[in-house]
Short mmCIF file of C-alpha atoms in Angstrom, two decimals:
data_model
loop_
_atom_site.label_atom_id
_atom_site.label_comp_id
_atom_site.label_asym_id
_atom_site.label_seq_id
_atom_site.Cartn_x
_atom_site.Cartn_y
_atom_site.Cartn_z
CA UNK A 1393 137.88 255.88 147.00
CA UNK A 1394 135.35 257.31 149.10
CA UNK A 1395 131.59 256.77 147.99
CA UNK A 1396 129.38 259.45 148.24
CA UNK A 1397 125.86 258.62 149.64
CA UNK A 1398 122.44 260.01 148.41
CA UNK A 1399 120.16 261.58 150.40
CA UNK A 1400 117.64 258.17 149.79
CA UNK A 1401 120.38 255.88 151.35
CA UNK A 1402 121.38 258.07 154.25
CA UNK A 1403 117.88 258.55 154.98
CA UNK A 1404 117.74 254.31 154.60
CA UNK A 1405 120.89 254.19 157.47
CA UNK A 1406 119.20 256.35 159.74
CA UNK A 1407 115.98 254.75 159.33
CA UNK A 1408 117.46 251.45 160.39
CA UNK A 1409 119.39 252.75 163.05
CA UNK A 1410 116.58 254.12 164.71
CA UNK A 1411 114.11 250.90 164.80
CA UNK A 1412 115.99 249.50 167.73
CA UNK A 1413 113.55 246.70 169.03
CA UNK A 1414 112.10 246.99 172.82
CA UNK A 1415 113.03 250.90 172.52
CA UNK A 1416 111.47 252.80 175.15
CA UNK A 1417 109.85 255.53 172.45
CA UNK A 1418 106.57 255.94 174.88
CA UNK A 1419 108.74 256.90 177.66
CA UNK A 1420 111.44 259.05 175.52
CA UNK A 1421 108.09 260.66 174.24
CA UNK A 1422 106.12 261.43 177.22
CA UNK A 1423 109.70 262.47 178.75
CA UNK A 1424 110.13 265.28 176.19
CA UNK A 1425 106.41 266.65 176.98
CA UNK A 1426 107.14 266.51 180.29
CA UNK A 1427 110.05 268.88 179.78
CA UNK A 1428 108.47 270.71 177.48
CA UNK A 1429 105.65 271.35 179.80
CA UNK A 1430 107.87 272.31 182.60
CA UNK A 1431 109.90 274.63 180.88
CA UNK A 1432 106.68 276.77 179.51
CA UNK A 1433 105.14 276.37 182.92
CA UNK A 1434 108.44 278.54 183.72
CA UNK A 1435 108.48 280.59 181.46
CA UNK A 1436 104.75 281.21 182.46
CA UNK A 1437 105.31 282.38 185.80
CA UNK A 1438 107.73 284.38 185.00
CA UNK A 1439 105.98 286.51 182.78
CA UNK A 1440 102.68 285.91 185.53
CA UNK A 1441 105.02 288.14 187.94
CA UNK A 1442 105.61 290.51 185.16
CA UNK A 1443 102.27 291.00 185.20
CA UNK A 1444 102.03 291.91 188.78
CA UNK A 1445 103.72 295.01 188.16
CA UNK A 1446 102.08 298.43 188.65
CA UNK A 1447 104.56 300.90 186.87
CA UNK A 1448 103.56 302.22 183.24
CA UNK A 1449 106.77 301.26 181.13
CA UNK A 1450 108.99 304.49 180.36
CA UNK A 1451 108.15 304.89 176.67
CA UNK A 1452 104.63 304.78 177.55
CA UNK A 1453 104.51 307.46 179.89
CA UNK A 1454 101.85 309.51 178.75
CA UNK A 1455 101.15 307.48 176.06
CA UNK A 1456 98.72 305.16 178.05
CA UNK A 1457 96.89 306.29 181.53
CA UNK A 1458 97.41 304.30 184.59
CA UNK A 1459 93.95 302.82 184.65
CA UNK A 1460 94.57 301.36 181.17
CA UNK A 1461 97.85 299.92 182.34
CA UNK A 1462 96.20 298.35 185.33
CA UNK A 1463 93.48 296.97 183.21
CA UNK A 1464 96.05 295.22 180.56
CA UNK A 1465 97.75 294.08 183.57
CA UNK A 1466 94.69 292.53 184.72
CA UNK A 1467 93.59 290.93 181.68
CA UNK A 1468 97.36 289.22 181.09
CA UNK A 1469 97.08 287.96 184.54
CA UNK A 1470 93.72 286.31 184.22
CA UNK A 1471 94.69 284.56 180.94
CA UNK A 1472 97.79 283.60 182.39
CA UNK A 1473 96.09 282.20 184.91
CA UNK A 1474 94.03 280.12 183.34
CA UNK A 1475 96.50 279.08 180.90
CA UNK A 1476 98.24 277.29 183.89
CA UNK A 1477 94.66 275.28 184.36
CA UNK A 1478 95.22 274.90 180.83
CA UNK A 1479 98.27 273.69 180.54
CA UNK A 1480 98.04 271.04 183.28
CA UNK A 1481 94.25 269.62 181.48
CA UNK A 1482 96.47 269.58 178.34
CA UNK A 1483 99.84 268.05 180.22
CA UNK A 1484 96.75 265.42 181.54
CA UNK A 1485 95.74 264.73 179.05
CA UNK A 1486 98.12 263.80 176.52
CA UNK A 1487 99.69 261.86 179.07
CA UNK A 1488 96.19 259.40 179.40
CA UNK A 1489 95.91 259.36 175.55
CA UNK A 1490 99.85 257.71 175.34
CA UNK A 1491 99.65 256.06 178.32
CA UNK A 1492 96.37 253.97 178.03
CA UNK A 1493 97.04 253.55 174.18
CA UNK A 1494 93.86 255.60 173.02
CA UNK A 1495 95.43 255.87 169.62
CA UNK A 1496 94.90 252.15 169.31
CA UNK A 1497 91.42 251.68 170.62
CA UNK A 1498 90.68 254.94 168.15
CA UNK A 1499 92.08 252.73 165.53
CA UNK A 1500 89.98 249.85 166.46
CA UNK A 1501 86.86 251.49 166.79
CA UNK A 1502 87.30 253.17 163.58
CA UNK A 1503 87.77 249.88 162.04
CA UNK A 1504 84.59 248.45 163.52
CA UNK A 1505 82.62 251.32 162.15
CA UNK A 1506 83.68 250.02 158.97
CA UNK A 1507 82.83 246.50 158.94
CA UNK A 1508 79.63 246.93 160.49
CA UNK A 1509 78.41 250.02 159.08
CA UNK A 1510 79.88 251.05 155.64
CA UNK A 1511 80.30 249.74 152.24
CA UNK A 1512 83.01 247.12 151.29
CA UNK A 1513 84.39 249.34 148.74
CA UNK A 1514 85.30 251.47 151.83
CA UNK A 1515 87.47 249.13 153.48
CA UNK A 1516 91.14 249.48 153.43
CA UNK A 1517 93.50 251.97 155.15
CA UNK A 1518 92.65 254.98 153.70
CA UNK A 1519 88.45 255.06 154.21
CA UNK A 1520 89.85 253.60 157.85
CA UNK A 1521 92.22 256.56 158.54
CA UNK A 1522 89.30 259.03 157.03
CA UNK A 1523 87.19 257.89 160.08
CA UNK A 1524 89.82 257.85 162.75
CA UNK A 1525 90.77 261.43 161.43
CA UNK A 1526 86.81 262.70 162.31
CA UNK A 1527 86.48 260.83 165.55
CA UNK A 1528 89.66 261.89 166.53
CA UNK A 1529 89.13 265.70 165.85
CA UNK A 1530 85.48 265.69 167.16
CA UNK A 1531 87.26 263.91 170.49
CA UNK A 1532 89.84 266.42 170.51
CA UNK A 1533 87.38 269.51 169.98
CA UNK A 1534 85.08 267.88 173.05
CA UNK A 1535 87.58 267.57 175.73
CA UNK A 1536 88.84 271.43 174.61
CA UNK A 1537 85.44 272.91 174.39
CA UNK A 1538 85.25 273.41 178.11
CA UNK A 1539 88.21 275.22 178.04
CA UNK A 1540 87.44 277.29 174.78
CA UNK A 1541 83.78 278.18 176.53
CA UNK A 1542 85.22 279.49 179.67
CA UNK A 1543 88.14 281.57 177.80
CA UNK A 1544 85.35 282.76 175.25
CA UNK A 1545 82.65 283.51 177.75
CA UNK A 1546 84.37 284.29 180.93
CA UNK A 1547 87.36 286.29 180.62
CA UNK A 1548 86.75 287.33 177.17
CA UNK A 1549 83.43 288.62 178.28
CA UNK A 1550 84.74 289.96 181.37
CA UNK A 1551 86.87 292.63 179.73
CA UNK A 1552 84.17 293.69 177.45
CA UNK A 1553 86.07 291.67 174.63
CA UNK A 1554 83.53 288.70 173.85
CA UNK A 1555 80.41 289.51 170.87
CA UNK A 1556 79.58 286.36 170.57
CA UNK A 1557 75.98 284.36 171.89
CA UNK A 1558 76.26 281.03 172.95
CA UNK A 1559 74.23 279.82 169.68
CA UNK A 1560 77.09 281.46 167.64
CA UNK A 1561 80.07 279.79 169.27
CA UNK A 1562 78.39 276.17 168.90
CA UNK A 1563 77.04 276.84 165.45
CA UNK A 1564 80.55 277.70 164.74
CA UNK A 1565 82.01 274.67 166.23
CA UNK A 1566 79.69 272.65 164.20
CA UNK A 1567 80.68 274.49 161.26
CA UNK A 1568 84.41 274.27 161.87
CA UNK A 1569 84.02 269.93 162.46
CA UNK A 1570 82.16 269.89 159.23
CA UNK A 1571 84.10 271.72 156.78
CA UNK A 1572 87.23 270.05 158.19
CA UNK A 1573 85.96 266.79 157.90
CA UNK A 1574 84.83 267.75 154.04
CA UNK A 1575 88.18 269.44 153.45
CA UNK A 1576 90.07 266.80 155.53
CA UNK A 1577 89.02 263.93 154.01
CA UNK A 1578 89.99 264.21 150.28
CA UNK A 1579 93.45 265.95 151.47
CA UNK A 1580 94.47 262.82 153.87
CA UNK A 1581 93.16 260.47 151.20
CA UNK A 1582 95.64 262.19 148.67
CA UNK A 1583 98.68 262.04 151.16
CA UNK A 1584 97.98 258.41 152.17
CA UNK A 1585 97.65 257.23 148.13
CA UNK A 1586 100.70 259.33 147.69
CA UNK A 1587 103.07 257.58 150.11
CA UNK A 1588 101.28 254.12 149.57
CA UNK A 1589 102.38 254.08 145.65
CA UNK A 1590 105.66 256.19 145.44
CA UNK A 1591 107.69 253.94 148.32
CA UNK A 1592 111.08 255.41 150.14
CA UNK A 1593 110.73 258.48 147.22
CA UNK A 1594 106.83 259.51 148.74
CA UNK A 1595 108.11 262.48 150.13
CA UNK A 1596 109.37 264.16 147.26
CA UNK A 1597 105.57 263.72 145.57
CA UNK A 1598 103.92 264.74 149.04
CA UNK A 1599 105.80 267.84 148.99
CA UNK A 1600 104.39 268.83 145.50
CA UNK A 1601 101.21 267.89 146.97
CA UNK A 1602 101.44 269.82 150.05
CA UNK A 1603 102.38 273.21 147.86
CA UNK A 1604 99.54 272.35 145.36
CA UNK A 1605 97.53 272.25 148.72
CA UNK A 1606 98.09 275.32 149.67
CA UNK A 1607 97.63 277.24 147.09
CA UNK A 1608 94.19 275.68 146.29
CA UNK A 1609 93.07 276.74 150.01
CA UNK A 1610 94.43 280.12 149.55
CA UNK A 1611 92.33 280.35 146.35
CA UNK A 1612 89.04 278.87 147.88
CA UNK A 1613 89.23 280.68 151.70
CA UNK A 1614 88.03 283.73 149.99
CA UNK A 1615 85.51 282.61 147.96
CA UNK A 1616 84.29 279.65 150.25
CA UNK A 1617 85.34 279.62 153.70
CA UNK A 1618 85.62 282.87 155.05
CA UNK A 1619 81.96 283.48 154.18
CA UNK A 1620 80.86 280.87 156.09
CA UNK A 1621 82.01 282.68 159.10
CA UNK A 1622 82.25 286.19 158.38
CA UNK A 1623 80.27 288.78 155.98
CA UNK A 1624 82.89 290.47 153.94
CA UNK A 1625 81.45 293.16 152.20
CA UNK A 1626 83.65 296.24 149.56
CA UNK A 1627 84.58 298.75 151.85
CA UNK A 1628 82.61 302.00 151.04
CA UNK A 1629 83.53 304.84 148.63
CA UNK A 1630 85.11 307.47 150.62
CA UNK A 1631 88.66 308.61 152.16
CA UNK A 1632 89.42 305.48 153.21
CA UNK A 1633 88.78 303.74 150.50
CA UNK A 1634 90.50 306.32 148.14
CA UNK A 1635 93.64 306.26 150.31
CA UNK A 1636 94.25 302.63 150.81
CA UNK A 1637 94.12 302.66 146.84
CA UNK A 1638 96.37 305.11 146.37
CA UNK A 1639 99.01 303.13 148.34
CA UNK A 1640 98.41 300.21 146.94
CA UNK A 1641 99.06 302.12 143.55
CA UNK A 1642 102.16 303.53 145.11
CA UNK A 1643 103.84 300.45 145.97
CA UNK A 1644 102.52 298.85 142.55
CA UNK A 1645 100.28 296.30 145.22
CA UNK A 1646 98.37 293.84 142.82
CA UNK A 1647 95.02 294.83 145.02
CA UNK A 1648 92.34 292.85 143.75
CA UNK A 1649 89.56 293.52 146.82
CA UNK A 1650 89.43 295.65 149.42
CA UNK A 1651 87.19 294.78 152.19
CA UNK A 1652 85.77 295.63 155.33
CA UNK A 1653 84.66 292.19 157.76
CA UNK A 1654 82.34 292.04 160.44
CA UNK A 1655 84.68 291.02 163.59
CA UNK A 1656 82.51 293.08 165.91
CA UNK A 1657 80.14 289.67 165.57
CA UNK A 1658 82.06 288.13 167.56
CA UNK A 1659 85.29 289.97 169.22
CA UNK A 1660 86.28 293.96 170.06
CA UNK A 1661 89.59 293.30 169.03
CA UNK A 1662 90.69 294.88 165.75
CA UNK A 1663 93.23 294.26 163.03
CA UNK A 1664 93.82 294.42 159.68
CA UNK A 1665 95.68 291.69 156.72
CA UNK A 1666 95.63 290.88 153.22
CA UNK A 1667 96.09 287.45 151.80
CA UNK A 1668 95.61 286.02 147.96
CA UNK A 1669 98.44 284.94 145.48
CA UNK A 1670 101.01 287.04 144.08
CA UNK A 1671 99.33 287.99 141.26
CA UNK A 1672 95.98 288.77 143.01
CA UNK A 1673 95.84 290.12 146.57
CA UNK A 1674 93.03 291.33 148.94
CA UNK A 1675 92.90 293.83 151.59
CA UNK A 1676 91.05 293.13 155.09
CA UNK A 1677 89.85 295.90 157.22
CA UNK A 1678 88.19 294.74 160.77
CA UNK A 1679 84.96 296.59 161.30
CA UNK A 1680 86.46 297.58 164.88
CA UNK A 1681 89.61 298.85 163.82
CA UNK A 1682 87.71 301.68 161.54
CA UNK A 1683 85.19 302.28 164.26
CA UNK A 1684 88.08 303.25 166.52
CA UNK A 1685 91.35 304.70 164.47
CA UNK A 1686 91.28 307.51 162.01
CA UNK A 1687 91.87 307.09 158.03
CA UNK A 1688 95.47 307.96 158.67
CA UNK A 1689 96.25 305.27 161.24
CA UNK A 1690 94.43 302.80 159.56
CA UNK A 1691 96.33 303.36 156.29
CA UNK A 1692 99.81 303.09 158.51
CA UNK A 1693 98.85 299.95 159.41
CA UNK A 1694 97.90 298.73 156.09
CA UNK A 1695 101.38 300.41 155.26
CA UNK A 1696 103.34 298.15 158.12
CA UNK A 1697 101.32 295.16 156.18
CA UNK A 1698 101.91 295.96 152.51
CA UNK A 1699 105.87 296.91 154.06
CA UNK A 1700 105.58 293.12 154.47
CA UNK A 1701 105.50 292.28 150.98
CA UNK A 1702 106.75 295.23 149.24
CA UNK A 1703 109.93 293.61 151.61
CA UNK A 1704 109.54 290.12 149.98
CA UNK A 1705 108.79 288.79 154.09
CA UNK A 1706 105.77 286.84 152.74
CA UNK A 1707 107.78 285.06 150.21
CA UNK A 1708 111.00 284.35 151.84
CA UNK A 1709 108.74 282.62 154.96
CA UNK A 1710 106.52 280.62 152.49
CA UNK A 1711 109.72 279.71 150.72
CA UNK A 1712 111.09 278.90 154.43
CA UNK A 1713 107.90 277.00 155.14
CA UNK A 1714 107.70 275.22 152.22
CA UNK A 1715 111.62 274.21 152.90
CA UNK A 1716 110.13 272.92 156.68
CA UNK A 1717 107.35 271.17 155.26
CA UNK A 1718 110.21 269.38 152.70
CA UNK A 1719 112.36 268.42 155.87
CA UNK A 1720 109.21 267.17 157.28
CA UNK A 1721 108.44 264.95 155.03
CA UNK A 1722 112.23 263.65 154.59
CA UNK A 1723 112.38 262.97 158.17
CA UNK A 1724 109.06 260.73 158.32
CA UNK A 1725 110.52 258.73 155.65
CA UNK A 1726 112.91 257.74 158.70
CA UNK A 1727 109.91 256.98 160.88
CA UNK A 1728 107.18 255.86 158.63
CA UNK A 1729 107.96 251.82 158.79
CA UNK A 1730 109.70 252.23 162.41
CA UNK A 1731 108.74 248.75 163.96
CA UNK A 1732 109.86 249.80 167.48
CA UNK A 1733 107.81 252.77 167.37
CA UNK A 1734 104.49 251.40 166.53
CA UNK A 1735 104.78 248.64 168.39
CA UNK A 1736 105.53 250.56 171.75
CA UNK A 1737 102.27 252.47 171.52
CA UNK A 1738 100.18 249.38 170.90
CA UNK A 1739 100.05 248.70 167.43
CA UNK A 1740 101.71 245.44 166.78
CA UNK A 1741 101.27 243.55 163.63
CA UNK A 1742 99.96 246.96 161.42
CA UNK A 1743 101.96 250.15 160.54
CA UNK A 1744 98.98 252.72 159.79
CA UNK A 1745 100.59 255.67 158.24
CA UNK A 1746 98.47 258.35 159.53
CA UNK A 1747 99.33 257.08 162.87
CA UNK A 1748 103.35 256.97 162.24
CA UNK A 1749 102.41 260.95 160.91
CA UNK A 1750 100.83 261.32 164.27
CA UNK A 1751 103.75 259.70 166.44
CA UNK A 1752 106.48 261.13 164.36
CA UNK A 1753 105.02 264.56 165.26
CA UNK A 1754 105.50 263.85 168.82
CA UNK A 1755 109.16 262.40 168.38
CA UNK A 1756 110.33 265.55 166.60
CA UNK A 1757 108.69 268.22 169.19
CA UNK A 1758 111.93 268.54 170.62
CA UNK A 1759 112.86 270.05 167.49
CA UNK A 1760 109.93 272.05 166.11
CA UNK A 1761 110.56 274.19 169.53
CA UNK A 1762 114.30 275.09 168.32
CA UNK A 1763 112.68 276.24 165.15
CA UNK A 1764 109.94 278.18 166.53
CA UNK A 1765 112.43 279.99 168.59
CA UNK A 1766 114.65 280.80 165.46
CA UNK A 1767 110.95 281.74 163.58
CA UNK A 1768 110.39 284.12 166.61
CA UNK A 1769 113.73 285.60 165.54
CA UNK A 1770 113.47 286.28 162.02
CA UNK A 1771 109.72 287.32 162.72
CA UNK A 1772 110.59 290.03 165.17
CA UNK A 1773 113.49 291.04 163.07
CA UNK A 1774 110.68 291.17 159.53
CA UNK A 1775 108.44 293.33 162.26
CA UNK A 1776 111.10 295.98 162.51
CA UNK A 1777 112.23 296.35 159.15
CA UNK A 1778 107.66 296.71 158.18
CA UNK A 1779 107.52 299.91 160.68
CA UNK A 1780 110.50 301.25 159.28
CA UNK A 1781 109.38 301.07 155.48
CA UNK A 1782 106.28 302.79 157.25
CA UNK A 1783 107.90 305.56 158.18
CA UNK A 1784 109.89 305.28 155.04
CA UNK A 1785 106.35 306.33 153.55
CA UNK A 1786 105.52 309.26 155.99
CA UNK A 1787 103.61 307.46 158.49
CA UNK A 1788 105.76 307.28 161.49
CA UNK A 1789 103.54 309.29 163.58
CA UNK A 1790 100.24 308.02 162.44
CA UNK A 1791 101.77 304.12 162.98
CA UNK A 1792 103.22 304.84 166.23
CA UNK A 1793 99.52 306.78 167.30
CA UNK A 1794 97.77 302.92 165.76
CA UNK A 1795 100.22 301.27 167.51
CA UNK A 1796 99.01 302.68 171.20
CA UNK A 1797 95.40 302.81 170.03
CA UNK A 1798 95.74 299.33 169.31
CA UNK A 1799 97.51 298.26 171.99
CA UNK A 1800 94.93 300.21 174.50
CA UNK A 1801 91.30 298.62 172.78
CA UNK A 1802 93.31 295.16 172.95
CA UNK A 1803 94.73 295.14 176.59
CA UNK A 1804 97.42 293.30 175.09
CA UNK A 1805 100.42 292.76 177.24
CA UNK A 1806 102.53 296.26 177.38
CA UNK A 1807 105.22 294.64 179.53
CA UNK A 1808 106.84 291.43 179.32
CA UNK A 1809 109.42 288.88 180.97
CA UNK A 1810 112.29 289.07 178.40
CA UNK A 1811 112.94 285.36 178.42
CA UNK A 1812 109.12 284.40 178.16
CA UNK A 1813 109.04 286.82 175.00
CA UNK A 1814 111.78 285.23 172.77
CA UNK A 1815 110.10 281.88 173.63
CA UNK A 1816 106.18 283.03 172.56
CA UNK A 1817 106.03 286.22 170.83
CA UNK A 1818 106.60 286.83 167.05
CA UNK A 1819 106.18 290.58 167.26
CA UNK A 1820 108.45 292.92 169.54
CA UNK A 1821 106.39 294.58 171.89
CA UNK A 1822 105.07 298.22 172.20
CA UNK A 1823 107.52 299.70 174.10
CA UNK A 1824 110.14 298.44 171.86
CA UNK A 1825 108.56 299.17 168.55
CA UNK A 1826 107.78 303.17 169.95
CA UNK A 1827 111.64 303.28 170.47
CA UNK A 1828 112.39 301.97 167.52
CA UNK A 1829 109.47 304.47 165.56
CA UNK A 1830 111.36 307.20 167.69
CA UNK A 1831 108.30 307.84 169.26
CA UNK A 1832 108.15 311.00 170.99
CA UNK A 1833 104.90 311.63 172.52
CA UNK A 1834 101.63 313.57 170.80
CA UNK A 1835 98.16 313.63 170.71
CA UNK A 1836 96.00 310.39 170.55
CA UNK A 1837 92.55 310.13 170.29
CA UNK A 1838 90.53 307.28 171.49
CA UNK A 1839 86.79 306.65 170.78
CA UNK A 1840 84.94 307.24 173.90
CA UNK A 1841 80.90 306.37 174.57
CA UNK A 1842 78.87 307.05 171.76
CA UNK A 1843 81.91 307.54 169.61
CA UNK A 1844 82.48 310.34 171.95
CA UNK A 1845 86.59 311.53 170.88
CA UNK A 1846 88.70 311.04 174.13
CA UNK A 1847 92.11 313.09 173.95
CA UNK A 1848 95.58 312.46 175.51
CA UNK A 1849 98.18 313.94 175.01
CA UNK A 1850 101.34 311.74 175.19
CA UNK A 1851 105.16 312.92 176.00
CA UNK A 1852 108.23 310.74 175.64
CA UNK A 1853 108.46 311.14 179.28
CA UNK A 1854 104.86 311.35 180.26
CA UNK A 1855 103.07 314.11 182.19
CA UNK A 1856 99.31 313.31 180.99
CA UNK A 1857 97.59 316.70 180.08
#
């Protein structure tokens, strides 16, 4: 008779097959970021010679002028060049922190901190991994701030994008460390507890955890967080107002707020999202994007975003998500008490959990990147099926005119290496989206100086007029 196994004990038999003592996990580890490195570093050049081009892609003929073109070209190139300086700091860097066993020392010093400076009810594990959580995110944030300050004030402010002072991007910083570290704290201190008392079944419990998680942040962000960065303030009686109502009546959209948010404080590029829980949902309009669209494309947007959800997207990929973050768990049940694995990156004699969370992370990379590329998938696919329930509601003219405008105040990339796309993007891009609307060609207005209207008038195959 052939026993079945449960998914405890098979879990059990792989955990034991993978502590194999004197394995080489810091070499298999740095090995896969290595690869990992070189294949983006690839994939980056070959969208970098993408980016070289000077020809205006078919469907855009008309729809964008050749000095706008040029200027998206530009802008690509100089972020991707600097994201091959970035890439290499980061390829640097994570290769110093495994080979000189910084996690360790971290450890250590945390520890210290302790003894010498805290409480003895704070001893333990837990109030240990607490401060090794802060000093290793204020580390992190230090050695990435000179690359966040030169993307922010640099190239961001060298195609007009940056609105930011210099007082606002470290006040922000500052804000960001401490609200993580008060947010932080009492999560990790709930997921250590968690798999300290529930043994090979933690994940199960951490699981629950992690949902109840998210739903209190998704509560709280609106009421707490955002406001600490942004003013959000009830978007203003009027047409827009009136007709982002009336679709959210249409498609029976629990609206709860409607709001407009000050992103002009600190970037020119627009957008537009709602967020809350299913029963209660709010509406986010970017200062910029009503500054520069009309009340019909910025309802065809909203309509692409409430196509989302009218769809069921947002629930089937928190339902997928929430299915990862179960499979995440499972697996570190594997890893968490991996002798080998600890031991190779320094820690002999002490199994700290957040630091098995940590190394696990880096042992399944291989794998995230398999998933991302199938999320990239379904994502693209979901982006599709949103402009077509657009145009299922009469706006397949206004969405494909918010699509350009977009596209044009953002420089983003209107070209790209089809290989380097399925790898990083989650939305097709324009060209493919216009083909899709059956774009073909019309007026489009962009806001010129002193919200001066600038007309073109676009053709499917492009004579400007």
């Amino acid at each position: 008779m052939v026993s079945i196994s449960t998914p405890k004990e098979l879990l059990g038999s792989l955990a034991a097959a993978l502590d194999i003592p004197g394995f080489p996990w810091k070499r298999l580890i740095i090995g896969f970021s290595f690869a990992q490195y070189l294949l983006e570093s690839y994939l980056s050049a070959r969208q970098h010679q993408k980016l070289k081009g000077k020809k205006i892609p078919k469907s855009l003929e008309g729809a964008v002028t050749q000095e706008v073109f040029d200027k998206s070209q530009a802008y690509g190139r100089a972020k991707s060049s600097f994201g091959f300086i970035k890439g290499f700091i980061s390829q640097v860097e994570n290769f110093a922190v495994i080979y000189y066993d910084v996690l360790p020392k971290i450890w250590a010093v945390s520890g210290l901190f302790l003894i010498n400076y805290a409480p003895t009810r704070f001893s333990g594990e837990i109030s240990q991994s607490i401060v090794f959580f802060v000093v290793f995110n204020i580390l992190t944030t230090l050695m990435g701030l000179p690359i966040s300050y030169y993307s922010t004030f640099v190239i961001e402010e060298k195609f007009g994008f940056n609105k930011q002072t210099r007082s606002l991007f470290f006040t922000d910083i500052v804000k960001g460390q401490v609200l993580t570290a008060v947010l932080g704290a009492p999560i990790l201190a709930g997921f250590l507890k968690i798999v300290q008392s529930f043994g090979g079944d933690f994940f199960y419990y951490l699981w629950v955890f992690g949902i109840t998680v998210q739903a209190f942040m998704i509560t709280i962000y609106p009421i707490f967080i955002l406001p600490i960065f942004n003013k959000l303030s009830p978007l203003e009686d009027g047409q827009l107002k009136t007709s982002v109502e009336a679709l959210a009546t249409r498609l029976n959209f629990p609206l709860k707020h409607l709001y407009s948010i000050d992103g002009s404080k600190r970037s020119a590029h627009s957008n537009a999202y709602f967020y809350g829980l299913p029963w209660s949902k709010h509406i986010v309009i970017y200062d910029t994007l009503m500054e520069k669209s009309s009340t019909e494309e910025v309802v065809a947007v909203l309509a692409h975003e409430l196509g989302h959800w009218s769809l069921s997207h947002t629930t089937k990929l928190f339902g997928i998500a929430q299915f990862h973050m179960f499979y995440i768990f499972a697996l570190f049940s594997v890893f968490i008490n991996n002798k080998s694995l600890y031991r190779a990156f320094g820690f002999h004699g002490m199994q700290p959990i957040i630091i098995g969370f940590i190394l696990f992370g880096d042992v399944l990379a291989p794998m995230d990147t398999v998933v991302k590329l199938a999320m990239n998938v379904l994502s693209r696919k979901f982006e599709y099926q949103a402009d077509e329930f657009a145009v299922g509601l009469g706006y397949s003219t206004e969405l494909a005119k918010s699509l350009i405008k977009l596209q044009v105040q953002n420089l983003a990339t209107m070209d790209a290496d089809w290989l380097y796309s399925s790898y990083h993007y989650t939305h097709p891009i324009l060209p493919e989206r216009l083909a899709a609307l059956g774009w073909k060609g019309g007026k489009v207005e962009f806001m010129g100086a002193a919200g001066r209207r600038v007309c073109l008038h676009a053709h499917a195959h492009g004579k400007k007029e």
